[in-house]
PDB file of C-alpha atoms in Angstrom:
ATOM      1  CA  UNK A  12     250.374 -43.508  39.905  1.00  0.00           C
ATOM      2  CA  UNK A  13     247.976 -43.130  42.453  1.00  0.00           C
ATOM      3  CA  UNK A  14     244.344 -42.016  41.997  1.00  0.00           C
ATOM      4  CA  UNK A  15     242.765 -39.156  44.161  1.00  0.00           C
ATOM      5  CA  UNK A  16     239.310 -38.908  45.297  1.00  0.00           C
ATOM      6  CA  UNK A  17     237.956 -35.650  46.759  1.00  0.00           C
ATOM      7  CA  UNK A  18     234.761 -35.579  48.445  1.00  0.00           C
ATOM      8  CA  UNK A  19     235.085 -38.767  49.898  1.00  0.00           C
ATOM      9  CA  UNK A  20     233.198 -38.231  53.241  1.00  0.00           C
ATOM     10  CA  UNK A  21     229.968 -36.879  51.208  1.00  0.00           C
ATOM     11  CA  UNK A  22     227.600 -38.986  49.280  1.00  0.00           C
ATOM     12  CA  UNK A  23     228.793 -39.098  45.584  1.00  0.00           C
ATOM     13  CA  UNK A  24     232.753 -39.188  46.406  1.00  0.00           C
ATOM     14  CA  UNK A  25     232.205 -41.800  49.359  1.00  0.00           C
ATOM     15  CA  UNK A  26     230.368 -43.943  46.886  1.00  0.00           C
ATOM     16  CA  UNK A  27     233.197 -43.759  44.157  1.00  0.00           C
ATOM     17  CA  UNK A  28     235.783 -44.601  46.969  1.00  0.00           C
ATOM     18  CA  UNK A  29     233.673 -47.794  47.726  1.00  0.00           C
ATOM     19  CA  UNK A  30     233.565 -48.875  44.232  1.00  0.00           C
ATOM     20  CA  UNK A  31     237.517 -48.505  43.681  1.00  0.00           C
ATOM     21  CA  UNK A  32     237.922 -50.412  46.897  1.00  0.00           C
ATOM     22  CA  UNK A  33     235.640 -52.999  45.718  1.00  0.00           C
ATOM     23  CA  UNK A  34     238.092 -53.198  42.762  1.00  0.00           C
ATOM     24  CA  UNK A  35     240.975 -53.522  44.500  1.00  0.00           C
ATOM     25  CA  UNK A  36     242.350 -49.966  43.418  1.00  0.00           C
ATOM     26  CA  UNK A  37     244.604 -47.809  45.646  1.00  0.00           C
ATOM     27  CA  UNK A  38     243.647 -44.553  46.543  1.00  0.00           C
ATOM     28  CA  UNK A  39     244.121 -41.615  48.207  1.00  0.00           C
ATOM     29  CA  UNK A  40     240.983 -39.661  49.864  1.00  0.00           C
ATOM     30  CA  UNK A  41     241.585 -35.893  50.126  1.00  0.00           C
ATOM     31  CA  UNK A  42     239.284 -34.651  52.951  1.00  0.00           C
ATOM     32  CA  UNK A  43     239.051 -31.627  55.145  1.00  0.00           C
ATOM     33  CA  UNK A  44     238.168 -33.658  58.401  1.00  0.00           C
ATOM     34  CA  UNK A  45     240.093 -36.957  58.193  1.00  0.00           C
ATOM     35  CA  UNK A  46     238.198 -38.125  61.322  1.00  0.00           C
ATOM     36  CA  UNK A  47     234.983 -38.457  58.754  1.00  0.00           C
ATOM     37  CA  UNK A  48     237.100 -40.195  56.031  1.00  0.00           C
ATOM     38  CA  UNK A  49     235.954 -43.886  55.454  1.00  0.00           C
ATOM     39  CA  UNK A  50     238.159 -46.710  56.316  1.00  0.00           C
ATOM     40  CA  UNK A  51     238.615 -48.373  53.201  1.00  0.00           C
ATOM     41  CA  UNK A  52     241.185 -51.054  52.152  1.00  0.00           C
ATOM     42  CA  UNK A  53     243.993 -49.520  49.773  1.00  0.00           C
ATOM     43  CA  UNK A  54     243.168 -46.050  50.834  1.00  0.00           C
ATOM     44  CA  UNK A  55     245.149 -43.564  52.232  1.00  0.00           C
ATOM     45  CA  UNK A  56     243.995 -40.117  53.645  1.00  0.00           C
ATOM     46  CA  UNK A  57     245.077 -36.481  52.885  1.00  0.00           C
ATOM     47  CA  UNK A  58     243.795 -33.231  54.364  1.00  0.00           C
ATOM     48  CA  UNK A  59     243.350 -30.208  52.444  1.00  0.00           C
ATOM     49  CA  UNK A  60     240.422 -27.776  51.505  1.00  0.00           C
ATOM     50  CA  UNK A  61     239.491 -26.677  47.936  1.00  0.00           C
ATOM     51  CA  UNK A  62     240.385 -22.980  48.954  1.00  0.00           C
ATOM     52  CA  UNK A  63     244.010 -24.047  50.057  1.00  0.00           C
ATOM     53  CA  UNK A  64     246.055 -24.393  47.003  1.00  0.00           C
ATOM     54  CA  UNK A  65     249.201 -25.015  48.724  1.00  0.00           C
ATOM     55  CA  UNK A  66     247.532 -27.677  50.765  1.00  0.00           C
ATOM     56  CA  UNK A  67     245.880 -29.155  47.918  1.00  0.00           C
ATOM     57  CA  UNK A  68     249.159 -29.456  45.907  1.00  0.00           C
ATOM     58  CA  UNK A  69     250.740 -31.165  49.100  1.00  0.00           C
ATOM     59  CA  UNK A  70     247.697 -33.566  49.253  1.00  0.00           C
ATOM     60  CA  UNK A  71     248.072 -34.479  45.731  1.00  0.00           C
ATOM     61  CA  UNK A  72     251.584 -35.293  45.315  1.00  0.00           C
ATOM     62  CA  UNK A  73     252.104 -38.366  43.411  1.00  0.00           C
ATOM     63  CA  UNK A  74     248.572 -38.364  42.165  1.00  0.00           C
ATOM     64  CA  UNK A  75     247.960 -38.716  38.290  1.00  0.00           C
ATOM     65  CA  UNK A  76     244.257 -39.178  38.037  1.00  0.00           C
ATOM     66  CA  UNK A  77     242.035 -36.987  40.449  1.00  0.00           C
ATOM     67  CA  UNK A  78     237.967 -37.082  40.695  1.00  0.00           C
ATOM     68  CA  UNK A  79     237.485 -33.592  41.408  1.00  0.00           C
ATOM     69  CA  UNK A  80     233.931 -33.279  43.094  1.00  0.00           C
ATOM     70  CA  UNK A  81     232.364 -30.241  42.306  1.00  0.00           C
ATOM     71  CA  UNK A  82     231.923 -28.098  45.869  1.00  0.00           C
ATOM     72  CA  UNK A  83     228.729 -27.184  47.848  1.00  0.00           C
ATOM     73  CA  UNK A  84     226.550 -24.347  45.832  1.00  0.00           C
ATOM     74  CA  UNK A  85     227.808 -20.865  46.900  1.00  0.00           C
ATOM     75  CA  UNK A  86     228.359 -17.699  45.117  1.00  0.00           C
ATOM     76  CA  UNK A  87     232.231 -17.788  45.441  1.00  0.00           C
ATOM     77  CA  UNK A  88     232.258 -21.740  44.296  1.00  0.00           C
ATOM     78  CA  UNK A  89     234.107 -20.955  41.039  1.00  0.00           C
ATOM     79  CA  UNK A  90     236.788 -19.418  42.878  1.00  0.00           C
ATOM     80  CA  UNK A  91     237.212 -22.104  44.840  1.00  0.00           C
ATOM     81  CA  UNK A  92     237.214 -24.684  42.226  1.00  0.00           C
ATOM     82  CA  UNK A  93     240.071 -22.690  40.191  1.00  0.00           C
ATOM     83  CA  UNK A  94     241.962 -22.617  43.276  1.00  0.00           C
ATOM     84  CA  UNK A  95     241.647 -26.536  43.492  1.00  0.00           C
ATOM     85  CA  UNK A  96     242.673 -26.842  40.163  1.00  0.00           C
ATOM     86  CA  UNK A  97     245.593 -24.773  40.368  1.00  0.00           C
ATOM     87  CA  UNK A  98     246.628 -27.090  43.509  1.00  0.00           C
ATOM     88  CA  UNK A  99     246.160 -30.130  41.110  1.00  0.00           C
ATOM     89  CA  UNK A 100     248.344 -28.498  38.200  1.00  0.00           C
ATOM     90  CA  UNK A 101     251.038 -27.695  41.027  1.00  0.00           C
ATOM     91  CA  UNK A 102     251.219 -31.442  42.119  1.00  0.00           C
ATOM     92  CA  UNK A 103     251.561 -32.552  38.436  1.00  0.00           C
ATOM     93  CA  UNK A 104     248.078 -34.322  38.291  1.00  0.00           C
ATOM     94  CA  UNK A 105     247.865 -35.643  34.680  1.00  0.00           C
ATOM     95  CA  UNK A 106     244.050 -35.780  34.683  1.00  0.00           C
ATOM     96  CA  UNK A 107     240.917 -34.526  36.319  1.00  0.00           C
ATOM     97  CA  UNK A 108     237.628 -36.379  36.091  1.00  0.00           C
ATOM     98  CA  UNK A 109     235.023 -33.743  36.873  1.00  0.00           C
ATOM     99  CA  UNK A 110     231.474 -34.035  38.358  1.00  0.00           C
ATOM    100  CA  UNK A 111     230.194 -31.368  35.811  1.00  0.00           C
ATOM    101  CA  UNK A 112     226.324 -30.668  34.827  1.00  0.00           C
ATOM    102  CA  UNK A 113     224.070 -31.253  32.059  1.00  0.00           C
ATOM    103  CA  UNK A 114     224.095 -28.517  29.538  1.00  0.00           C
ATOM    104  CA  UNK A 115     227.273 -26.845  30.899  1.00  0.00           C
ATOM    105  CA  UNK A 116     227.937 -23.562  28.887  1.00  0.00           C
ATOM    106  CA  UNK A 117     228.904 -20.222  29.491  1.00  0.00           C
ATOM    107  CA  UNK A 118     225.318 -18.665  28.380  1.00  0.00           C
ATOM    108  CA  UNK A 119     223.311 -21.705  30.157  1.00  0.00           C
ATOM    109  CA  UNK A 120     219.998 -20.856  31.445  1.00  0.00           C
ATOM    110  CA  UNK A 121     221.084 -22.698  34.630  1.00  0.00           C
ATOM    111  CA  UNK A 122     223.419 -20.278  36.571  1.00  0.00           C
ATOM    112  CA  UNK A 123     225.575 -23.192  38.158  1.00  0.00           C
ATOM    113  CA  UNK A 124     225.713 -24.836  34.796  1.00  0.00           C
ATOM    114  CA  UNK A 125     227.627 -21.809  33.588  1.00  0.00           C
ATOM    115  CA  UNK A 126     230.184 -22.348  36.821  1.00  0.00           C
ATOM    116  CA  UNK A 127     230.714 -26.100  35.845  1.00  0.00           C
ATOM    117  CA  UNK A 128     231.219 -24.812  32.032  1.00  0.00           C
ATOM    118  CA  UNK A 129     234.052 -22.257  33.759  1.00  0.00           C
ATOM    119  CA  UNK A 130     235.524 -24.902  35.715  1.00  0.00           C
ATOM    120  CA  UNK A 131     236.017 -27.359  32.688  1.00  0.00           C
ATOM    121  CA  UNK A 132     237.828 -24.622  31.210  1.00  0.00           C
ATOM    122  CA  UNK A 133     239.947 -23.853  34.121  1.00  0.00           C
ATOM    123  CA  UNK A 134     241.161 -27.359  34.061  1.00  0.00           C
ATOM    124  CA  UNK A 135     242.069 -27.208  30.490  1.00  0.00           C
ATOM    125  CA  UNK A 136     243.591 -23.880  30.910  1.00  0.00           C
ATOM    126  CA  UNK A 137     245.852 -25.462  33.441  1.00  0.00           C
ATOM    127  CA  UNK A 138     247.070 -27.978  31.232  1.00  0.00           C
ATOM    128  CA  UNK A 139     245.300 -31.027  32.688  1.00  0.00           C
ATOM    129  CA  UNK A 140     243.368 -33.310  30.776  1.00  0.00           C
ATOM    130  CA  UNK A 141     239.845 -33.142  31.504  1.00  0.00           C
ATOM    131  CA  UNK A 142     237.107 -35.824  31.578  1.00  0.00           C
ATOM    132  CA  UNK A 143     234.161 -34.362  32.199  1.00  0.00           C
ATOM    133  CA  UNK A 144     230.843 -36.102  33.767  1.00  0.00           C
ATOM    134  CA  UNK A 145     228.017 -33.793  32.910  1.00  0.00           C
ATOM    135  CA  UNK A 146     225.055 -35.195  35.018  1.00  0.00           C
ATOM    136  CA  UNK A 147     221.346 -34.853  35.060  1.00  0.00           C
ATOM    137  CA  UNK A 148     219.752 -34.136  38.255  1.00  0.00           C
ATOM    138  CA  UNK A 149     220.130 -36.468  40.820  1.00  0.00           C
ATOM    139  CA  UNK A 150     217.199 -39.048  41.685  1.00  0.00           C
ATOM    140  CA  UNK A 151     217.979 -38.782  45.095  1.00  0.00           C
ATOM    141  CA  UNK A 152     217.266 -35.459  45.454  1.00  0.00           C
ATOM    142  CA  UNK A 153     213.727 -35.617  43.885  1.00  0.00           C
ATOM    143  CA  UNK A 154     211.742 -36.244  46.935  1.00  0.00           C
ATOM    144  CA  UNK A 155     213.221 -32.958  48.387  1.00  0.00           C
ATOM    145  CA  UNK A 156     211.429 -30.997  45.705  1.00  0.00           C
ATOM    146  CA  UNK A 157     208.098 -32.014  47.564  1.00  0.00           C
ATOM    147  CA  UNK A 158     206.777 -29.388  49.661  1.00  0.00           C
ATOM    148  CA  UNK A 159     205.205 -30.025  53.135  1.00  0.00           C
ATOM    149  CA  UNK A 160     201.786 -30.010  51.472  1.00  0.00           C
ATOM    150  CA  UNK A 161     202.762 -32.768  49.058  1.00  0.00           C
ATOM    151  CA  UNK A 162     203.186 -30.245  45.782  1.00  0.00           C
ATOM    152  CA  UNK A 163     206.095 -29.676  43.829  1.00  0.00           C
ATOM    153  CA  UNK A 164     206.114 -25.931  42.925  1.00  0.00           C
ATOM    154  CA  UNK A 165     208.368 -25.079  40.204  1.00  0.00           C
ATOM    155  CA  UNK A 166     208.739 -23.018  36.750  1.00  0.00           C
ATOM    156  CA  UNK A 167     209.677 -26.523  34.966  1.00  0.00           C
ATOM    157  CA  UNK A 168     206.685 -25.991  32.548  1.00  0.00           C
ATOM    158  CA  UNK A 169     206.434 -29.180  30.430  1.00  0.00           C
ATOM    159  CA  UNK A 170     210.194 -29.935  30.390  1.00  0.00           C
ATOM    160  CA  UNK A 171     211.608 -33.364  31.010  1.00  0.00           C
ATOM    161  CA  UNK A 172     214.737 -34.863  32.372  1.00  0.00           C
ATOM    162  CA  UNK A 173     216.276 -38.316  32.873  1.00  0.00           C
ATOM    163  CA  UNK A 174     216.980 -38.504  36.701  1.00  0.00           C
ATOM    164  CA  UNK A 175     220.120 -40.275  37.697  1.00  0.00           C
ATOM    165  CA  UNK A 176     220.903 -41.816  40.683  1.00  0.00           C
ATOM    166  CA  UNK A 177     224.061 -41.097  42.448  1.00  0.00           C
ATOM    167  CA  UNK A 178     224.941 -44.813  42.658  1.00  0.00           C
ATOM    168  CA  UNK A 179     224.918 -45.288  39.081  1.00  0.00           C
ATOM    169  CA  UNK A 180     226.971 -41.943  38.392  1.00  0.00           C
ATOM    170  CA  UNK A 181     229.688 -43.433  41.000  1.00  0.00           C
ATOM    171  CA  UNK A 182     229.865 -46.688  39.142  1.00  0.00           C
ATOM    172  CA  UNK A 183     230.621 -44.705  36.069  1.00  0.00           C
ATOM    173  CA  UNK A 184     233.109 -42.353  37.751  1.00  0.00           C
ATOM    174  CA  UNK A 185     235.016 -45.719  38.910  1.00  0.00           C
ATOM    175  CA  UNK A 186     235.294 -46.875  35.349  1.00  0.00           C
ATOM    176  CA  UNK A 187     236.561 -43.653  34.169  1.00  0.00           C
ATOM    177  CA  UNK A 188     239.051 -43.285  36.873  1.00  0.00           C
ATOM    178  CA  UNK A 189     240.623 -46.628  36.315  1.00  0.00           C
ATOM    179  CA  UNK A 190     240.364 -47.084  32.437  1.00  0.00           C
ATOM    180  CA  UNK A 191     242.341 -45.583  29.665  1.00  0.00           C
ATOM    181  CA  UNK A 192     240.931 -43.661  26.743  1.00  0.00           C
ATOM    182  CA  UNK A 193     238.597 -41.191  28.455  1.00  0.00           C
ATOM    183  CA  UNK A 194     240.928 -38.195  28.363  1.00  0.00           C
ATOM    184  CA  UNK A 195     239.500 -35.294  26.640  1.00  0.00           C
ATOM    185  CA  UNK A 196     235.794 -36.667  26.930  1.00  0.00           C
ATOM    186  CA  UNK A 197     233.219 -34.914  27.848  1.00  0.00           C
ATOM    187  CA  UNK A 198     230.035 -37.321  28.752  1.00  0.00           C
ATOM    188  CA  UNK A 199     226.326 -36.367  29.102  1.00  0.00           C
ATOM    189  CA  UNK A 200     225.381 -38.545  32.136  1.00  0.00           C
ATOM    190  CA  UNK A 201     221.725 -39.345  32.707  1.00  0.00           C
ATOM    191  CA  UNK A 202     219.134 -42.203  33.712  1.00  0.00           C
ATOM    192  CA  UNK A 203     217.335 -44.250  31.013  1.00  0.00           C
ATOM    193  CA  UNK A 204     214.140 -42.224  30.598  1.00  0.00           C
ATOM    194  CA  UNK A 205     213.322 -38.636  30.082  1.00  0.00           C
ATOM    195  CA  UNK A 206     210.052 -37.529  32.109  1.00  0.00           C
ATOM    196  CA  UNK A 207     208.225 -34.676  33.181  1.00  0.00           C
ATOM    197  CA  UNK A 208     207.343 -33.229  36.302  1.00  0.00           C
ATOM    198  CA  UNK A 209     203.977 -34.507  36.581  1.00  0.00           C
ATOM    199  CA  UNK A 210     205.396 -38.186  35.647  1.00  0.00           C
ATOM    200  CA  UNK A 211     208.106 -37.694  38.525  1.00  0.00           C
ATOM    201  CA  UNK A 212     204.819 -36.460  40.907  1.00  0.00           C
ATOM    202  CA  UNK A 213     202.930 -39.876  39.911  1.00  0.00           C
ATOM    203  CA  UNK A 214     206.101 -41.993  40.451  1.00  0.00           C
ATOM    204  CA  UNK A 215     206.813 -40.346  43.981  1.00  0.00           C
ATOM    205  CA  UNK A 216     202.986 -40.867  44.711  1.00  0.00           C
ATOM    206  CA  UNK A 217     203.373 -44.720  44.052  1.00  0.00           C
ATOM    207  CA  UNK A 218     206.441 -45.038  46.056  1.00  0.00           C
ATOM    208  CA  UNK A 219     205.484 -43.052  49.190  1.00  0.00           C
ATOM    209  CA  UNK A 220     201.855 -44.001  49.011  1.00  0.00           C
ATOM    210  CA  UNK A 221     201.226 -40.308  49.535  1.00  0.00           C
ATOM    211  CA  UNK A 222     199.249 -37.789  47.109  1.00  0.00           C
ATOM    212  CA  UNK A 223     201.926 -35.884  45.307  1.00  0.00           C
ATOM    213  CA  UNK A 224     201.134 -33.203  42.663  1.00  0.00           C
ATOM    214  CA  UNK A 225     203.117 -30.930  40.414  1.00  0.00           C
ATOM    215  CA  UNK A 226     202.245 -27.152  40.204  1.00  0.00           C
ATOM    216  CA  UNK A 227     204.114 -25.341  37.324  1.00  0.00           C
ATOM    217  CA  UNK A 228     204.794 -22.043  38.669  1.00  0.00           C
ATOM    218  CA  UNK A 229     205.626 -18.830  36.357  1.00  0.00           C
ATOM    219  CA  UNK A 230     209.227 -17.590  37.181  1.00  0.00           C
ATOM    220  CA  UNK A 231     207.769 -14.726  39.193  1.00  0.00           C
ATOM    221  CA  UNK A 232     205.587 -17.074  41.451  1.00  0.00           C
ATOM    222  CA  UNK A 233     208.934 -18.938  41.726  1.00  0.00           C
ATOM    223  CA  UNK A 234     210.829 -16.011  43.245  1.00  0.00           C
ATOM    224  CA  UNK A 235     207.816 -14.965  45.418  1.00  0.00           C
ATOM    225  CA  UNK A 236     207.689 -18.199  46.919  1.00  0.00           C
ATOM    226  CA  UNK A 237     211.460 -18.447  47.564  1.00  0.00           C
ATOM    227  CA  UNK A 238     211.351 -14.753  49.011  1.00  0.00           C
ATOM    228  CA  UNK A 239     214.004 -14.300  51.736  1.00  0.00           C
ATOM    229  CA  UNK A 240     216.399 -16.290  50.522  1.00  0.00           C
ATOM    230  CA  UNK A 241     219.764 -15.072  48.899  1.00  0.00           C
ATOM    231  CA  UNK A 242     219.381 -13.934  45.378  1.00  0.00           C
ATOM    232  CA  UNK A 243     221.966 -16.302  43.946  1.00  0.00           C
ATOM    233  CA  UNK A 244     220.363 -19.292  45.632  1.00  0.00           C
ATOM    234  CA  UNK A 245     216.827 -18.216  44.141  1.00  0.00           C
ATOM    235  CA  UNK A 246     218.285 -17.551  40.616  1.00  0.00           C
ATOM    236  CA  UNK A 247     219.981 -21.076  40.797  1.00  0.00           C
ATOM    237  CA  UNK A 248     217.120 -22.728  41.902  1.00  0.00           C
ATOM    238  CA  UNK A 249     214.824 -21.137  39.117  1.00  0.00           C
ATOM    239  CA  UNK A 250     217.361 -21.769  36.630  1.00  0.00           C
ATOM    240  CA  UNK A 251     217.488 -25.259  37.523  1.00  0.00           C
ATOM    241  CA  UNK A 252     213.936 -25.907  36.659  1.00  0.00           C
ATOM    242  CA  UNK A 253     213.987 -23.269  33.502  1.00  0.00           C
ATOM    243  CA  UNK A 254     216.750 -25.579  31.917  1.00  0.00           C
ATOM    244  CA  UNK A 255     213.989 -28.146  31.669  1.00  0.00           C
ATOM    245  CA  UNK A 256     211.676 -26.151  29.802  1.00  0.00           C
ATOM    246  CA  UNK A 257     214.483 -24.704  27.395  1.00  0.00           C
ATOM    247  CA  UNK A 258     215.560 -28.400  26.785  1.00  0.00           C
ATOM    248  CA  UNK A 259     219.115 -27.911  27.867  1.00  0.00           C
ATOM    249  CA  UNK A 260     218.477 -30.274  30.951  1.00  0.00           C
ATOM    250  CA  UNK A 261     216.442 -32.929  28.870  1.00  0.00           C
ATOM    251  CA  UNK A 262     219.273 -34.890  27.229  1.00  0.00           C
ATOM    252  CA  UNK A 263     218.900 -38.899  27.709  1.00  0.00           C
ATOM    253  CA  UNK A 264     222.097 -40.598  27.062  1.00  0.00           C
ATOM    254  CA  UNK A 265     223.472 -44.239  27.242  1.00  0.00           C
ATOM    255  CA  UNK A 266     226.648 -43.315  28.680  1.00  0.00           C
ATOM    256  CA  UNK A 267     226.457 -45.232  31.948  1.00  0.00           C
ATOM    257  CA  UNK A 268     225.002 -48.293  30.237  1.00  0.00           C
ATOM    258  CA  UNK A 269     227.859 -48.163  27.401  1.00  0.00           C
ATOM    259  CA  UNK A 270     230.647 -47.590  29.782  1.00  0.00           C
ATOM    260  CA  UNK A 271     229.686 -49.664  32.762  1.00  0.00           C
ATOM    261  CA  UNK A 272     227.726 -52.494  31.153  1.00  0.00           C
ATOM    262  CA  UNK A 273     224.756 -52.046  33.162  1.00  0.00           C
ATOM    263  CA  UNK A 274     221.575 -49.645  32.808  1.00  0.00           C
ATOM    264  CA  UNK A 275     221.068 -47.214  35.237  1.00  0.00           C
ATOM    265  CA  UNK A 276     218.277 -47.251  37.483  1.00  0.00           C
ATOM    266  CA  UNK A 277     215.041 -45.301  36.483  1.00  0.00           C
ATOM    267  CA  UNK A 278     213.536 -43.167  39.131  1.00  0.00           C
ATOM    268  CA  UNK A 279     210.939 -45.639  40.049  1.00  0.00           C
ATOM    269  CA  UNK A 280     213.755 -48.347  40.456  1.00  0.00           C
ATOM    270  CA  UNK A 281     215.937 -46.089  42.636  1.00  0.00           C
ATOM    271  CA  UNK A 282     213.013 -45.206  45.110  1.00  0.00           C
ATOM    272  CA  UNK A 283     212.374 -48.971  45.240  1.00  0.00           C
ATOM    273  CA  UNK A 284     216.443 -49.315  45.881  1.00  0.00           C
ATOM    274  CA  UNK A 285     216.896 -46.498  48.558  1.00  0.00           C
ATOM    275  CA  UNK A 286     213.509 -45.864  50.298  1.00  0.00           C
ATOM    276  CA  UNK A 287     215.394 -43.815  52.987  1.00  0.00           C
ATOM    277  CA  UNK A 288     215.531 -40.732  50.435  1.00  0.00           C
ATOM    278  CA  UNK A 289     212.002 -40.203  50.915  1.00  0.00           C
ATOM    279  CA  UNK A 290     211.431 -40.945  54.724  1.00  0.00           C
ATOM    280  CA  UNK A 291     210.784 -37.496  55.699  1.00  0.00           C
ATOM    281  CA  UNK A 292     207.686 -37.658  53.362  1.00  0.00           C
ATOM    282  CA  UNK A 293     206.181 -40.539  55.229  1.00  0.00           C
ATOM    283  CA  UNK A 294     205.855 -38.394  58.707  1.00  0.00           C
TER     284      UNK A 294
END
């Protein structure tokens, strides 16, 4: 049966689609805008939005295994995910490889990790086999945490995390989609080393040749610094850092190397490989 790939016009989904194409794997790209779909050998395109259960069911007809890339952060994201899962169930999808988050649990400190946990449950309750990739924070977004003054301000304390590159997650996803034996599995997915935000700032300093530092905030200071943003967004942003201090987001796993045969990049290696991610800091 066909492999389905959602989010193919985005960063992660597009990388996964290219990984599959390089392996000669036929696939169906599920996109909102067909004109933006990547042109890849062996790929057909179907149009559907997650929130349109009927369209998802039609688009996924004949798909056996589906990569479900989590939707954009939104207060209604869980509802949107459930509708997409319902569409997959109606289409007879047998297994979903889902891009979840490190520490996903109903009582997670990070609010979005709670949504990921509920999505995992929705997949199981729909009778679909789940393969969950619970990823650490993406190395790709680390430079975005730096303020205009060169300071990372966040309530992460001395918490640590193993930044993971999207490119490495995409390599893993391709393996999980095409190989058997991953049904019902939950994988923690991280980079090779766990570091704190001070070390993150030092690595960014070396890569950008610009002085970057980390200033640990209290949760109240963090809320004040994001005053004016929607409450759900502020709480999600704060939770993404607090989970480091609690240790929920500090797991270092060997999943990528074990299943792909290649060690994932460190933050420094990623920045050297993809310098475009910090071009905005060079201003």
